[in-house]
Short mmCIF file of C-alpha atoms in Angstrom, two decimals:
data_model
loop_
_atom_site.label_atom_id
_atom_site.label_comp_id
_atom_site.label_asym_id
_atom_site.label_seq_id
_atom_site.Cartn_x
_atom_site.Cartn_y
_atom_site.Cartn_z
CA UNK P 67 -5.37 6.24 13.02
CA UNK P 68 -8.04 3.64 13.61
CA UNK P 69 -11.73 4.33 13.40
CA UNK P 70 -14.00 1.39 14.33
CA UNK P 71 -17.80 1.53 14.48
CA UNK P 72 -19.45 -0.28 17.37
CA UNK P 73 -19.84 -3.98 16.36
CA UNK P 74 -23.37 -4.86 15.35
CA UNK P 75 -22.97 -8.64 15.79
CA UNK P 76 -19.55 -9.01 17.33
CA UNK P 77 -15.86 -8.14 17.07
CA UNK P 78 -15.29 -10.57 14.23
CA UNK P 79 -17.18 -8.38 11.88
CA UNK P 80 -15.20 -5.29 13.01
CA UNK P 81 -11.95 -7.12 12.37
CA UNK P 82 -13.19 -8.23 8.97
CA UNK P 83 -14.09 -4.62 8.08
CA UNK P 84 -10.88 -3.00 9.39
CA UNK P 85 -8.76 -5.77 7.70
CA UNK P 86 -10.14 -4.91 4.25
CA UNK P 87 -8.95 -1.28 4.49
CA UNK P 88 -5.77 -1.22 6.48
CA UNK P 89 -3.43 -2.28 3.73
CA UNK P 90 -5.32 -1.34 0.46
CA UNK P 91 -6.90 1.63 -1.11
CA UNK P 92 -10.70 1.93 -0.79
CA UNK P 93 -11.38 0.83 -4.34
CA UNK P 94 -8.97 -0.44 -7.11
CA UNK P 95 -9.25 0.39 -10.76
CA UNK P 96 -10.28 -3.10 -11.76
CA UNK P 97 -13.46 -2.72 -9.74
CA UNK P 98 -14.61 0.26 -11.79
CA UNK P 99 -17.05 -0.94 -14.35
CA UNK P 100 -18.16 2.23 -16.12
CA UNK P 101 -18.22 5.99 -15.87
CA UNK P 102 -20.97 7.72 -17.86
CA UNK P 103 -23.37 10.63 -17.73
CA UNK P 104 -22.09 11.71 -14.28
CA UNK P 105 -22.55 8.29 -12.79
CA UNK P 106 -19.92 5.80 -11.63
CA UNK P 107 -20.62 2.07 -11.76
CA UNK P 108 -18.42 -0.22 -9.73
CA UNK P 109 -18.37 -3.86 -8.47
CA UNK P 110 -18.61 -4.58 -4.79
CA UNK P 111 -18.75 -7.79 -2.74
CA UNK P 112 -21.88 -8.33 -0.68
CA UNK P 113 -20.59 -10.11 2.38
CA UNK P 114 -24.03 -10.50 3.80
CA UNK P 115 -25.26 -12.58 0.91
CA UNK P 116 -22.55 -15.16 0.34
CA UNK P 117 -19.75 -12.83 -0.90
CA UNK P 118 -21.57 -12.25 -4.13
CA UNK P 119 -20.32 -9.66 -6.60
CA UNK P 120 -22.84 -6.87 -7.31
CA UNK P 121 -22.64 -3.65 -9.30
CA UNK P 122 -23.59 -0.33 -7.71
CA UNK P 123 -24.23 2.96 -9.41
CA UNK P 124 -23.80 6.32 -7.73
CA UNK P 125 -23.35 9.94 -8.87
CA UNK P 126 -19.79 11.07 -9.48
CA UNK P 127 -20.08 13.47 -6.50
CA UNK P 128 -21.26 10.65 -4.24
CA UNK P 129 -18.52 8.33 -5.45
CA UNK P 130 -15.84 11.05 -4.70
CA UNK P 131 -17.42 11.66 -1.30
CA UNK P 132 -17.27 8.03 -0.35
CA UNK P 133 -13.70 7.65 -1.71
CA UNK P 134 -12.49 10.66 0.32
CA UNK P 135 -13.81 9.12 3.50
CA UNK P 136 -10.91 6.64 3.21
CA UNK P 137 -8.22 9.24 2.62
CA UNK P 138 -6.22 9.85 5.74
CA UNK P 139 -5.64 13.36 7.07
CA UNK P 140 -2.24 14.93 6.46
CA UNK P 141 0.36 13.51 8.85
CA UNK P 142 -1.38 10.24 9.46
CA UNK P 143 -0.14 6.89 8.12
CA UNK P 144 -1.82 3.64 7.42
CA UNK P 145 -1.29 0.76 9.77
CA UNK P 146 1.73 -1.27 8.91
CA UNK P 147 2.42 -3.60 11.80
CA UNK P 148 0.94 -3.66 15.20
CA UNK P 149 1.29 -5.92 18.27
CA UNK P 150 3.78 -8.74 17.96
CA UNK P 151 4.59 -7.73 14.45
CA UNK P 152 5.50 -4.21 15.41
CA UNK P 153 9.06 -3.23 14.34
CA UNK P 154 10.47 -2.44 17.79
CA UNK P 155 10.34 -5.92 19.38
CA UNK P 156 9.25 -8.14 16.50
CA UNK P 157 12.17 -10.53 16.72
CA UNK P 158 11.77 -11.20 20.50
CA UNK P 159 7.95 -11.40 20.36
CA UNK P 160 7.89 -13.73 17.39
CA UNK P 161 10.46 -15.96 19.15
CA UNK P 162 8.18 -15.95 22.25
CA UNK P 163 5.14 -16.82 20.06
CA UNK P 164 7.04 -19.67 18.47
CA UNK P 165 8.05 -20.91 21.94
CA UNK P 166 4.45 -20.80 23.16
CA UNK P 167 3.32 -22.71 20.04
CA UNK P 168 6.10 -25.23 20.46
CA UNK P 169 7.63 -24.56 17.08
CA UNK P 170 11.24 -25.50 16.48
CA UNK P 171 13.83 -22.73 16.39
CA UNK P 172 14.82 -22.10 12.72
CA UNK P 173 18.38 -21.91 11.81
CA UNK P 174 19.50 -18.41 10.92
CA UNK P 175 19.61 -17.89 7.13
CA UNK P 176 22.86 -17.05 5.35
CA UNK P 177 23.06 -13.35 5.40
CA UNK P 178 23.56 -11.80 1.99
CA UNK P 179 24.09 -8.16 1.27
CA UNK P 180 20.65 -6.76 0.31
CA UNK P 181 20.49 -5.85 -3.39
CA UNK P 182 20.02 -2.21 -4.27
CA UNK P 183 16.63 -1.68 -5.90
CA UNK P 184 18.41 -0.69 -9.14
CA UNK P 185 20.20 -4.02 -9.33
CA UNK P 186 16.93 -5.86 -8.57
CA UNK P 187 15.10 -3.92 -11.28
CA UNK P 188 17.78 -4.62 -13.80
CA UNK P 189 17.79 -8.33 -12.91
CA UNK P 190 13.99 -8.57 -13.36
CA UNK P 191 13.55 -6.44 -16.47
CA UNK P 192 16.91 -6.73 -18.17
CA UNK P 193 16.90 -2.93 -18.55
CA UNK P 194 19.20 -0.45 -16.92
CA UNK P 195 17.94 2.42 -14.84
CA UNK P 196 21.09 4.30 -15.54
CA UNK P 197 20.37 4.35 -19.37
CA UNK P 198 18.42 7.18 -20.76
CA UNK P 199 14.68 6.09 -21.01
CA UNK P 200 14.10 8.29 -24.05
CA UNK P 201 16.99 7.55 -26.45
CA UNK P 202 18.17 4.25 -24.73
CA UNK P 203 21.77 5.29 -25.11
CA UNK P 204 24.37 6.75 -22.83
CA UNK P 205 24.55 6.58 -19.03
CA UNK P 206 22.64 8.93 -16.74
CA UNK P 207 24.48 10.26 -13.67
CA UNK P 208 22.71 11.44 -10.52
CA UNK P 209 23.79 15.03 -9.87
CA UNK P 210 21.24 16.00 -7.24
CA UNK P 211 18.12 14.40 -5.59
CA UNK P 212 15.18 16.11 -3.92
CA UNK P 213 12.15 14.94 -2.07
CA UNK P 214 9.67 15.67 -4.81
CA UNK P 215 7.17 17.23 -2.48
CA UNK P 216 8.72 20.64 -2.38
CA UNK P 217 10.29 20.35 -5.88
CA UNK P 218 13.87 21.09 -6.84
CA UNK P 219 15.69 24.02 -5.52
CA UNK P 220 15.38 27.16 -7.66
CA UNK P 221 18.04 27.50 -10.33
CA UNK P 222 20.68 30.04 -9.53
CA UNK P 223 22.78 31.44 -12.29
CA UNK P 224 26.33 31.93 -10.91
CA UNK P 225 27.85 33.39 -14.09
#
């Protein structure tokens, strides 16, 4: 879903605006300065005055209203890749772009089997995801997985 206001001074400003929100949340926690007496104080960047950092204070209701303007309706997804970076023909389109730019063809990299996320996590943290996070002993075994949205299936006593 893309919503773009009519450009006031040109398409560059529209791309700048859309670019700030397509891959990030509307506001990150580190921009929140203070929450007190029903008011939320947060930092924002004033692009019209030399990218200066400023602090804005709004009521909690107004903050939530503004935040929810950036929440997508159910069933919609944020933009991931579009155009020549779209998944379907990315390899062919990137090759064509490189050809148009006169870039040399890169040698294919040695293919390695992709690491499972558990292996990568253990390599980075030196902790095992198979070990119980509470007692740090024993090995956990996956018995069943579920999507988390609907919750686990109801328990059925078969005795």
